[in-house]
Structure formats: structure tokens, C-alpha cells
mmCIF file of C-alpha atoms in Angstrom:
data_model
loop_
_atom_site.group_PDB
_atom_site.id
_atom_site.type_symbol
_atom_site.label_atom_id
_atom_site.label_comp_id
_atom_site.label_asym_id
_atom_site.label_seq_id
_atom_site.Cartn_x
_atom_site.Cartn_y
_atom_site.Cartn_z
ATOM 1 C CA UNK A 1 88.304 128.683 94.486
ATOM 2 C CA UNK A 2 88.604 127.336 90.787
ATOM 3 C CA UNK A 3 92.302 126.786 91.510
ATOM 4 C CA UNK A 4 91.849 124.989 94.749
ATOM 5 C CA UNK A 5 89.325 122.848 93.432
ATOM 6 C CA UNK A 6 91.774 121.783 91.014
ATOM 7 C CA UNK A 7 94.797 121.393 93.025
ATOM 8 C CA UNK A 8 92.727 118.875 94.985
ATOM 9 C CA UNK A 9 91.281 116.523 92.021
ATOM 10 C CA UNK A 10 94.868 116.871 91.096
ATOM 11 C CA UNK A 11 95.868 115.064 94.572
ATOM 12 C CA UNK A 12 93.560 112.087 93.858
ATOM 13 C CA UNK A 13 92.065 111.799 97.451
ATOM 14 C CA UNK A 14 89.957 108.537 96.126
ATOM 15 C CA UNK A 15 93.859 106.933 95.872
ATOM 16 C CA UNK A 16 94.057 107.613 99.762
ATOM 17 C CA UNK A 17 93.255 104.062 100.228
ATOM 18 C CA UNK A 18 96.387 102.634 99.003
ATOM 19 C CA UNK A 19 97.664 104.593 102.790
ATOM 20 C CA UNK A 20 95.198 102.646 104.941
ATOM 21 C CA UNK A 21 97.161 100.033 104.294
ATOM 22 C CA UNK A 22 99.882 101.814 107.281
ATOM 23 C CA UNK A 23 96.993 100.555 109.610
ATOM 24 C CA UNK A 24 97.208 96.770 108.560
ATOM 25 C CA UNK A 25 100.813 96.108 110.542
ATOM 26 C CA UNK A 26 99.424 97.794 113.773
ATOM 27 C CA UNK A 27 96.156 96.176 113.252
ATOM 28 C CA UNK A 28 97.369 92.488 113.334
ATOM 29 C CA UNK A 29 99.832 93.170 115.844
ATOM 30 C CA UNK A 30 96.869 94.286 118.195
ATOM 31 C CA UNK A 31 98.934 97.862 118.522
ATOM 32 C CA UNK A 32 95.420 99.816 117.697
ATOM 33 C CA UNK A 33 94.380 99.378 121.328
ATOM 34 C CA UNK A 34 92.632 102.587 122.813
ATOM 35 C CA UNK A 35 92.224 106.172 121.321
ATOM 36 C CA UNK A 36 96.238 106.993 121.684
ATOM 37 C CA UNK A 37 97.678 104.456 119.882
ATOM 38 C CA UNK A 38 94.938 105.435 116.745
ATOM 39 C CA UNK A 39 95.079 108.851 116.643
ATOM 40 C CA UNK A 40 99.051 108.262 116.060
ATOM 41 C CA UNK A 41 98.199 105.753 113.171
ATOM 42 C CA UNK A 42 96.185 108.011 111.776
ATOM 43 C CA UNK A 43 98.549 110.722 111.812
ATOM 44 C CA UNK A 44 101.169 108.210 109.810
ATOM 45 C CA UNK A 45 98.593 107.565 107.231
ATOM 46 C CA UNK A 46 97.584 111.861 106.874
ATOM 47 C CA UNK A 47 101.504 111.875 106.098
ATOM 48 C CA UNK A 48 101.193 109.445 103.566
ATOM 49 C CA UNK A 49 98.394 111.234 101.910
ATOM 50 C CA UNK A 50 99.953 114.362 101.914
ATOM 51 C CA UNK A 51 103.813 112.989 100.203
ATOM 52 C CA UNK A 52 101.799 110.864 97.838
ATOM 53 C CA UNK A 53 99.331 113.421 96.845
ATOM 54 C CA UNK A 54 102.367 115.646 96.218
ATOM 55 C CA UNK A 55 104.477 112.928 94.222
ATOM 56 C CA UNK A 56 100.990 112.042 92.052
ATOM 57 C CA UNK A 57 100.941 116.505 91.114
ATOM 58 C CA UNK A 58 104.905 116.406 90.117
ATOM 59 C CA UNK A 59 103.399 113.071 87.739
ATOM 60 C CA UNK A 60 101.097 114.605 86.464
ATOM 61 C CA UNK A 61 103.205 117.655 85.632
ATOM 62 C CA UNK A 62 105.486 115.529 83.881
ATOM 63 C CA UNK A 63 103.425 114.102 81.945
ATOM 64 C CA UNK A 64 101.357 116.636 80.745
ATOM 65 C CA UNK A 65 101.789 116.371 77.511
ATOM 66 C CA UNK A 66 101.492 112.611 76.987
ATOM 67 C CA UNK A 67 98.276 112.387 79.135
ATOM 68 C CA UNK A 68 96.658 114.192 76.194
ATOM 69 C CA UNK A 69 96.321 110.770 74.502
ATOM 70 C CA UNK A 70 94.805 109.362 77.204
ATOM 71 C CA UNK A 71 90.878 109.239 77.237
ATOM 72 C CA UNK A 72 90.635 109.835 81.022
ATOM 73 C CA UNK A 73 93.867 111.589 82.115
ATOM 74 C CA UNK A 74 93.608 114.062 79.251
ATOM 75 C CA UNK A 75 90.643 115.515 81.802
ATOM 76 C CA UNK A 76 92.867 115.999 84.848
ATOM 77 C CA UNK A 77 93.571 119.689 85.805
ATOM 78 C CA UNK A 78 97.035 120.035 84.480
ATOM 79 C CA UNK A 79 96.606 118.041 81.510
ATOM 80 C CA UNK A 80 94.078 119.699 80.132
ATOM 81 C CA UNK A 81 95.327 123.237 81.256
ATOM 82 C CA UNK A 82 93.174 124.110 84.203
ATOM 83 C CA UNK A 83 95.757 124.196 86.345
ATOM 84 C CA UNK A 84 99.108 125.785 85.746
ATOM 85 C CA UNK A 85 102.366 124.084 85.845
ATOM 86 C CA UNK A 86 103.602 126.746 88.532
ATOM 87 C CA UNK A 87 100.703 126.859 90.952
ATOM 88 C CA UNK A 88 100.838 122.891 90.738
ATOM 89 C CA UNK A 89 104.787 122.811 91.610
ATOM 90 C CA UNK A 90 104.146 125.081 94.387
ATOM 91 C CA UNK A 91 101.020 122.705 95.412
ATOM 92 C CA UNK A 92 102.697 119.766 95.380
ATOM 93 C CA UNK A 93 105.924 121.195 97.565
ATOM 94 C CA UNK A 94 103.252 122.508 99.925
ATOM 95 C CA UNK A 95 102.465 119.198 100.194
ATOM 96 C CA UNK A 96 105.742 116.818 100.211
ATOM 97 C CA UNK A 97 107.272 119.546 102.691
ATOM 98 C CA UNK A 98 104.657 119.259 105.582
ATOM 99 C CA UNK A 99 104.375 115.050 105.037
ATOM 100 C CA UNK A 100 108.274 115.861 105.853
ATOM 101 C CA UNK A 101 107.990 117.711 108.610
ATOM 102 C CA UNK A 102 105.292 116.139 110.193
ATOM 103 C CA UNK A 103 106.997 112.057 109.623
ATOM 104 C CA UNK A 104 110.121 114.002 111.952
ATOM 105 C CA UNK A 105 107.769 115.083 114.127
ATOM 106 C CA UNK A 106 106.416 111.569 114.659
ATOM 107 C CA UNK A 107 109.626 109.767 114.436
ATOM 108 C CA UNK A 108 113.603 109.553 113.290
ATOM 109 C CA UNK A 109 112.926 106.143 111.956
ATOM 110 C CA UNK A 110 109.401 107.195 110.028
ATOM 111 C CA UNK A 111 111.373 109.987 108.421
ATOM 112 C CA UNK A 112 113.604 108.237 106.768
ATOM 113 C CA UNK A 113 111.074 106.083 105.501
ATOM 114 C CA UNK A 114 109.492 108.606 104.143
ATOM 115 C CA UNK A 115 112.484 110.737 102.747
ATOM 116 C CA UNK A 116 113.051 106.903 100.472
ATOM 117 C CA UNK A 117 109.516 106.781 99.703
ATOM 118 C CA UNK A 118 109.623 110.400 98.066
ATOM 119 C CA UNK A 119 112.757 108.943 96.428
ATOM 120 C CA UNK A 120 111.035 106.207 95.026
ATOM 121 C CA UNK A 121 108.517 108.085 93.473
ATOM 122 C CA UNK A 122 110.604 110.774 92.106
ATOM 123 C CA UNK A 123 112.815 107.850 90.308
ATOM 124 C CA UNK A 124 109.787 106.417 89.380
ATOM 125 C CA UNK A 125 107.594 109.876 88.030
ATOM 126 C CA UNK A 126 111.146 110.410 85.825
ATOM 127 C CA UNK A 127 111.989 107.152 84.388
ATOM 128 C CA UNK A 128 111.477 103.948 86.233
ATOM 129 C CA UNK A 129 107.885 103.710 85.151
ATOM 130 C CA UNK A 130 108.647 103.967 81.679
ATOM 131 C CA UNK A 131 110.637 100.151 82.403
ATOM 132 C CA UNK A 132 108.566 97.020 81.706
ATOM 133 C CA UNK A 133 108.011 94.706 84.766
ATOM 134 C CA UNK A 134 110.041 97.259 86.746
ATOM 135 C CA UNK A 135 107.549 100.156 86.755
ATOM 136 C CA UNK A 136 105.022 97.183 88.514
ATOM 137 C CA UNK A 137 107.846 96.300 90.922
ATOM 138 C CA UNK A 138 108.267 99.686 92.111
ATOM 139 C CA UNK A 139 104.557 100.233 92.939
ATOM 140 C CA UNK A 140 104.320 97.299 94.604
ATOM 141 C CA UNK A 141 107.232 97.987 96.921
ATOM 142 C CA UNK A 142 105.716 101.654 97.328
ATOM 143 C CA UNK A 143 103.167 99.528 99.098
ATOM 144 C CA UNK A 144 105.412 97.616 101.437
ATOM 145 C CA UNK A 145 106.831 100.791 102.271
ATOM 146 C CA UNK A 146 103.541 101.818 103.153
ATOM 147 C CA UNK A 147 102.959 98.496 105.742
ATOM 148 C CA UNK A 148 106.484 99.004 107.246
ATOM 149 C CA UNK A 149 105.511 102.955 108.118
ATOM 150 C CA UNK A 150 102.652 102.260 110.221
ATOM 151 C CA UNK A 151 104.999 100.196 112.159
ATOM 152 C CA UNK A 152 108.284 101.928 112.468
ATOM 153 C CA UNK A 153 107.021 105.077 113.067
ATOM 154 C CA UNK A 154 105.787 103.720 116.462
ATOM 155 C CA UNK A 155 107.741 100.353 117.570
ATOM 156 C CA UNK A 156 106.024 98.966 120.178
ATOM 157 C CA UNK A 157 107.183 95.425 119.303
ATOM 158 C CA UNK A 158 105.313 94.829 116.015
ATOM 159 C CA UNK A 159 107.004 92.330 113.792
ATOM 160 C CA UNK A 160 105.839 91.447 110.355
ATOM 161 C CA UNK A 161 105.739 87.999 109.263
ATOM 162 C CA UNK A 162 107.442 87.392 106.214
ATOM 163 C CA UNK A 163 104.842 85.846 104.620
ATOM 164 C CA UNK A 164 102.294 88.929 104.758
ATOM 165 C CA UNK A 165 105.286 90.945 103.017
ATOM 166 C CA UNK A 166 105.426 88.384 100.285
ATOM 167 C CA UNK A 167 101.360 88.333 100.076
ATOM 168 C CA UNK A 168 101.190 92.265 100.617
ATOM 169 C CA UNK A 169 103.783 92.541 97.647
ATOM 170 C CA UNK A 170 102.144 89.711 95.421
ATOM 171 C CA UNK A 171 98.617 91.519 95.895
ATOM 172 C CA UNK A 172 100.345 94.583 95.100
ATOM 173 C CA UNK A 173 101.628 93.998 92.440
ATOM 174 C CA UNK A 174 98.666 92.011 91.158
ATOM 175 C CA UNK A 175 96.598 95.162 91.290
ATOM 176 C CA UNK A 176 99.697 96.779 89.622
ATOM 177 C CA UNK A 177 99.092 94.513 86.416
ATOM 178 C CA UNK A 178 95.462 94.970 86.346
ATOM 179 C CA UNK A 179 95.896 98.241 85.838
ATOM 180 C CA UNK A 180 98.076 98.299 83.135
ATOM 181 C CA UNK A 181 96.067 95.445 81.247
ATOM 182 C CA UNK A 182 93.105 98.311 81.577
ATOM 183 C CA UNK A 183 95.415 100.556 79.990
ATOM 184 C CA UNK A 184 96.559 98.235 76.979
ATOM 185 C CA UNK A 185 93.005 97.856 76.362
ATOM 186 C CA UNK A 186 91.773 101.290 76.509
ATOM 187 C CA UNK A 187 94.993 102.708 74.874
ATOM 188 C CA UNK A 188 95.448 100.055 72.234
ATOM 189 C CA UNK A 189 97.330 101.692 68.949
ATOM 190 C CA UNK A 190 98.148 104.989 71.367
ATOM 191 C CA UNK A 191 99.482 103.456 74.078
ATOM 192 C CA UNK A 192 103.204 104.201 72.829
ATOM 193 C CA UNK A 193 102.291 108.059 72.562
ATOM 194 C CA UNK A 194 101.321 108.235 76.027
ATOM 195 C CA UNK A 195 103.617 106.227 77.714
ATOM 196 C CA UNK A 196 106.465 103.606 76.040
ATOM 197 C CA UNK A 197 106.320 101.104 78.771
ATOM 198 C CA UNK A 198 102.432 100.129 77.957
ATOM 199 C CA UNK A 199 103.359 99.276 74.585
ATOM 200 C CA UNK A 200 105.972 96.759 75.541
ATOM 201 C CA UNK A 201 102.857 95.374 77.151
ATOM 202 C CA UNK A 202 99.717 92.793 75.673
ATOM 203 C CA UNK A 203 97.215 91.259 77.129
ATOM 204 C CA UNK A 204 98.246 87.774 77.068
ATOM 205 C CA UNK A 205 101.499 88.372 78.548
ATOM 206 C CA UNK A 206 99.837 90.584 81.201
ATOM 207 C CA UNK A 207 96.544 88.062 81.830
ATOM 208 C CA UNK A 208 99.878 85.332 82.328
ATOM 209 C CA UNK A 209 101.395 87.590 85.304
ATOM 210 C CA UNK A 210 97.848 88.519 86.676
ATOM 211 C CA UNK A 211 97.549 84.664 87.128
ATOM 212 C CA UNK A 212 100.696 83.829 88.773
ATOM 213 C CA UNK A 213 100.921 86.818 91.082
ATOM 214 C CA UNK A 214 96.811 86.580 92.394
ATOM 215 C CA UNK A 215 97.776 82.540 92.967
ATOM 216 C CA UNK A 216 100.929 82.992 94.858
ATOM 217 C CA UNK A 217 99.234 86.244 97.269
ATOM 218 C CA UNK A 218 96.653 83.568 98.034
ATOM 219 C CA UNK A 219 99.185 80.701 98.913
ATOM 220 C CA UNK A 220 101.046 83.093 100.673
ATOM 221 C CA UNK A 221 98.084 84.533 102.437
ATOM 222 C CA UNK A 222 97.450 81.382 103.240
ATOM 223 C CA UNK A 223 100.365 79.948 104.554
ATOM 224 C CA UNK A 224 100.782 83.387 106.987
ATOM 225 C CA UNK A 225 96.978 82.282 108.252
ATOM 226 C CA UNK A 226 98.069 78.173 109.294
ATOM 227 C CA UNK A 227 101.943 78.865 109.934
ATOM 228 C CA UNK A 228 102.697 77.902 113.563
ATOM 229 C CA UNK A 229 104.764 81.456 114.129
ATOM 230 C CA UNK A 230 101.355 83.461 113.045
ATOM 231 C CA UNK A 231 99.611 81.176 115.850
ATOM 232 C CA UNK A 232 102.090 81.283 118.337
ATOM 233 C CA UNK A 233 102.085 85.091 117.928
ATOM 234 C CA UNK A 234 98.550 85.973 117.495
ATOM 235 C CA UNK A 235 97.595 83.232 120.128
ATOM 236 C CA UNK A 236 95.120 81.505 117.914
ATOM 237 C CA UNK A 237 94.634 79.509 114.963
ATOM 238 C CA UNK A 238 91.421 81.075 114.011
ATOM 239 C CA UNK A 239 92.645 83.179 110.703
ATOM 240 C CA UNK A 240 92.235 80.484 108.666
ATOM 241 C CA UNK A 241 88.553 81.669 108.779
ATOM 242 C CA UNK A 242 89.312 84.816 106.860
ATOM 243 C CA UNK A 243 90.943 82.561 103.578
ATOM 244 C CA UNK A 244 87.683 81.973 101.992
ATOM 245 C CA UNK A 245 87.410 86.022 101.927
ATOM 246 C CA UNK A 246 90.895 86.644 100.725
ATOM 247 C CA UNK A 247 89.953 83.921 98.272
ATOM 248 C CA UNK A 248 87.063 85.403 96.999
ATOM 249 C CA UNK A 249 88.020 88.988 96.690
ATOM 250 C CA UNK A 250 91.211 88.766 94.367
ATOM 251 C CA UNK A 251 88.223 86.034 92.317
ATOM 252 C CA UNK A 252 85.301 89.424 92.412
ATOM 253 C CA UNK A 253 88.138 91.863 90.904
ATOM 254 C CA UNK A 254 89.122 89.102 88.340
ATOM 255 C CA UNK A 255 85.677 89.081 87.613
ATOM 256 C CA UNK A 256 85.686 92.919 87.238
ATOM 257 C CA UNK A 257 88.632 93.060 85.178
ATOM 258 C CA UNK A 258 88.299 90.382 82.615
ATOM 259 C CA UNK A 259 84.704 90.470 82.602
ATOM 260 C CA UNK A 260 83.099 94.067 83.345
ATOM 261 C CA UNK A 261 86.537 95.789 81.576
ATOM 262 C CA UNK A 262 87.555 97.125 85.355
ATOM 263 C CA UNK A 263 90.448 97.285 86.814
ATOM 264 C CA UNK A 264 91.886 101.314 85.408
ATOM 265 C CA UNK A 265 91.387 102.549 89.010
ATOM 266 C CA UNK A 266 91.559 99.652 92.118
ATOM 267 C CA UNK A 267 90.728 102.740 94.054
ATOM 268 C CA UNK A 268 86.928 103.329 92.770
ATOM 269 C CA UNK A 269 86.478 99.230 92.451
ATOM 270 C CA UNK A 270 87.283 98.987 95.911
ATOM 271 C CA UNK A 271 84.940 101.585 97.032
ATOM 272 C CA UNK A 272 82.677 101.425 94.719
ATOM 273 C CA UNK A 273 81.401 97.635 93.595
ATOM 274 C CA UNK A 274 79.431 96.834 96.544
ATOM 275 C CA UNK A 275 80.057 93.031 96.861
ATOM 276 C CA UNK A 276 84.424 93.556 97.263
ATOM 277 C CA UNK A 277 83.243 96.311 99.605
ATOM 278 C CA UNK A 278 81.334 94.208 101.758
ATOM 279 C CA UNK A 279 84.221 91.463 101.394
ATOM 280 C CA UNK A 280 86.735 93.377 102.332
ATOM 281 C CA UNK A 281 84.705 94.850 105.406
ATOM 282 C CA UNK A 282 83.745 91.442 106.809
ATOM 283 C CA UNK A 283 87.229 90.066 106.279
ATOM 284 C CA UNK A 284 88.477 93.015 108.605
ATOM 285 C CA UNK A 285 85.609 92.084 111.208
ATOM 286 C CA UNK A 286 86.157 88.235 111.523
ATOM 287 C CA UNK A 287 89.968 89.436 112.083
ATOM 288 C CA UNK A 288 89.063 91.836 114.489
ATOM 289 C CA UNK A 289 87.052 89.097 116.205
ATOM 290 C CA UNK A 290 89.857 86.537 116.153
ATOM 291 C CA UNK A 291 92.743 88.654 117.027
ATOM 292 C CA UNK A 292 91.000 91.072 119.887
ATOM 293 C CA UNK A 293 87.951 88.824 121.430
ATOM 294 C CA UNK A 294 89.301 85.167 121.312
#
């Protein structure tokens, strides 16, 4: 029981929520009409769980030795030597080799996006994270990757408008930065010990980035929400409602970075600071309104 405890805090189920994301593309496109069509996008998103949760054990296996001068990842299972390198290879093959199974079971097309999106975390577990600017890039098109599977693993038509790419990317990647300006901060003189990229970091170069790329998702955002294609296609001009909450939430996790020292793990802001919570959850009901009731 000890072990399997482990094995799971070692798959970080609180970083499931970067998956829900596979519901967003299906979601605008009005394809998450009636039980069927749900139950399948759900299905996409358990296979995202289980690959990533598998990618994040063979990470943490790596760097199991460098975590140790980390204040909060020296804790984890196989950092700290609660859980052994073996039984945590095993766990996360387990894993990656039923997310496989299961995406070909669901579709040709979703299987090869998830075969790349193993890929891309394998490069990036072994060396692309340890790249400055890169190691963002690459989690932020993990995340596209992520939009795209909810769609091609069941094309019913869905298109995705170029501009939510470039504002899902931009958002990404904003997060992305956050979170390694936490970790400057918290690591300060050790941050070359645990990992080299986060040294070629500072926090003025990183607050500079944080800027740009949290402006441009909102233009972008923005632009999607008044562009004539997004009205033409979603029969309504009515988004540009939901800008004031896409405004304010990237402005609340600002605040929570710069000003409450947030911003180490998006996953617990998100579900835990109550006002981005309810944000985020009345965003998704005015564009449930305007999409499915106008």
C-alpha cells in the first residue's frame, strides 16, 4: 500500500488539469452534444493523464539526484527514496503503455498524436529542458498538442481558429515563465545544482517575457472573440462578453505571482485561490450560454 501510495503522488494527479484542456476544441466547436460524444472526450483526456503521468515518473527518475536541492521536489517519492527507481520504471511503463493502447483504440490519427507527445517529453525529460527559452517552448506546445487531441481523435468537423492556437500557446507559455520565475526565486544561489537552465534565468528578464506573452494571449484572445470567421462559425458575436474574464484572470495570477510569491504550481492556483476559480468557471458558463442557447 506504501508503494502505491507513492507511485500515485509520483503521477501528480493535481497536474491533470493541464488535460482538460482536450475538452476546450470540442467544447467551442459545440461537438460535446449528448452523453456519447462526452464519454469519448473523456476517454481522450484519461489517455492523457495516464502518458503524462508516466512521462512526469521517468522525470522524476532522472532527476533524482538534482531534485535534492530543491526545497519541494526533494519530498517527492523518488527523490527522497521512498520509491525505488525500478518499481517507478515499471510504474511509469504501466502507464505510457495503456495511454498507447487505449489512443489506438480510439483512433489512428489520436495515436500518432500521442506516440509525438511521448516523444516530446522524452526529448524534453533528457535534455531539451535543460535549454533556455526552449524548455518554455516545448511545454507550451505540449499544450497545443493537448487542444489538437481532443479534436483529432474524433473529427466530426472541428476546426481550430488560428488565433486560439496562438492565444492557447501564448497562455501557455505564459504560465510556463511563471513557473520558472517561482523557481529563480525559491532556488536563488542553487538553482544551477538542480537544474542549469534556471540559472541562465533572472527575474527581470523573466518578469520582461511574462509581460509580453500575458499581453499578446489577451490580444489574441481577443481578436479570436470579434474576428468575423469566429462569428460566422459560432453563429454569434456574443464572445466578446467573455474578454473581461480572460482579462481578468491572466491580471488575478499576476497578482499571485508577483505579489503573493505564487506561481511554482499553476495547477494548485487554479484550483485552489478561490477568486481564478470562480473566473475561470463563469467564463466557461457565459460560453456555454453563447455558443449552445443563443
Amino acid at each position: 500500500m506504501s508503494m502505491l501510495k507513492n507511485i500515485i503522488i509520483s503521477m501528480r494527479p493535481a497536474q491533470w488539469t493541464k488535460n482538460l484542456l482536450v475538452f476546450a476544441g470540442p467544447f467551442f466547436g459545440r461537438g460535446l452534444s449528448g452523453l456519447p460524444a462526452f464519454v469519448f472526450i473523456s476517454e481522450v483526456f484519461a489517455v492523457f493523464c495516464l502518458v503524462s503521468s508516466g512521462s512526469y515518473i521517468i522525470n522524476d527518475v532522472i532527476d533524482r539526484e538534482k531534485d535534492k536541492f530543491h526545497p519541494d521536489k526533494k519530498k517527492r517519492p523518488i527523490a527522497s527514496g521512498k520509491l525505488s527507481v525500478r518499481s517507478a520504471f515499471f510504474a511509469s511503463l504501466v502507464l505510457i503503455l495503456t495511454g498507447i493502447i487505449w489512443a489506438g483504440c480510439l483512433s489512428m490519427d489520436f495515436f500518432l498524436l500521442i506516440m509525438f507527445f511521448i516523444l516530446l517529453h522524452i526529448l524534453y525529460d533528457i535534455f531539451l529542458k535543460h535549454i533556455p527559452i526552449i524548455d518554455v517552448m516545448v511545454i507550451a506546445c505540449a499544450f497545443i498538442l493537448r487542444l489538437f487531441g481532443g479534436v483529432i481523435a474524433r473529427p466530426i468537423g472541428i476546426s481550430l481558429s488560428s488565433w486560439i492556437l496562438l492565444c492557447t500557446f501564448l497562455l501557455a507559455l505564459f504560465l510556463a515563465l511563471c513557473k520558472r520565475r517561482a523557481e529563480v526565486a525559491v532556488l536563488s544561489d542553487d538553482s544551477g545544482r538542480h537544474r542549469k537552465s534556471i540559472a541562465d534565468y533572472n527575474i527581470d528578464f523573466l518578469n520582461q517575457l511574462i509581460t509580453i506573452t500575458g499581453s499578446c494571449a489577451i490580444l489574441s484572445y481577443s481578436i479570436y472573440a470579434l474576428s468575423p470567421d469566429t462569428i460566422a462559425k459560432r453563429g454569434t458575436d456574443k464572445l466578446v462578453y467573455t474578454i473581461p474574464f480572460v482579462v481578468y484572470g491572466i491580471f488575478r495570477y499576476l497578482y499571485l505571482v508577483h505579489i503573493k510569491s505564487g506561481g511554482s504550481n499553476p495547477e494548485n492556483l487554479l484550483l485552489k485561490d478561490m477568486p481564478l476559480l470562480i473566473d475561470i468557471i463563469l467564463y466557461g458558463l457565459i460560453v456555454y450560454l453563447v455558443i449552445y442557447t443563443h
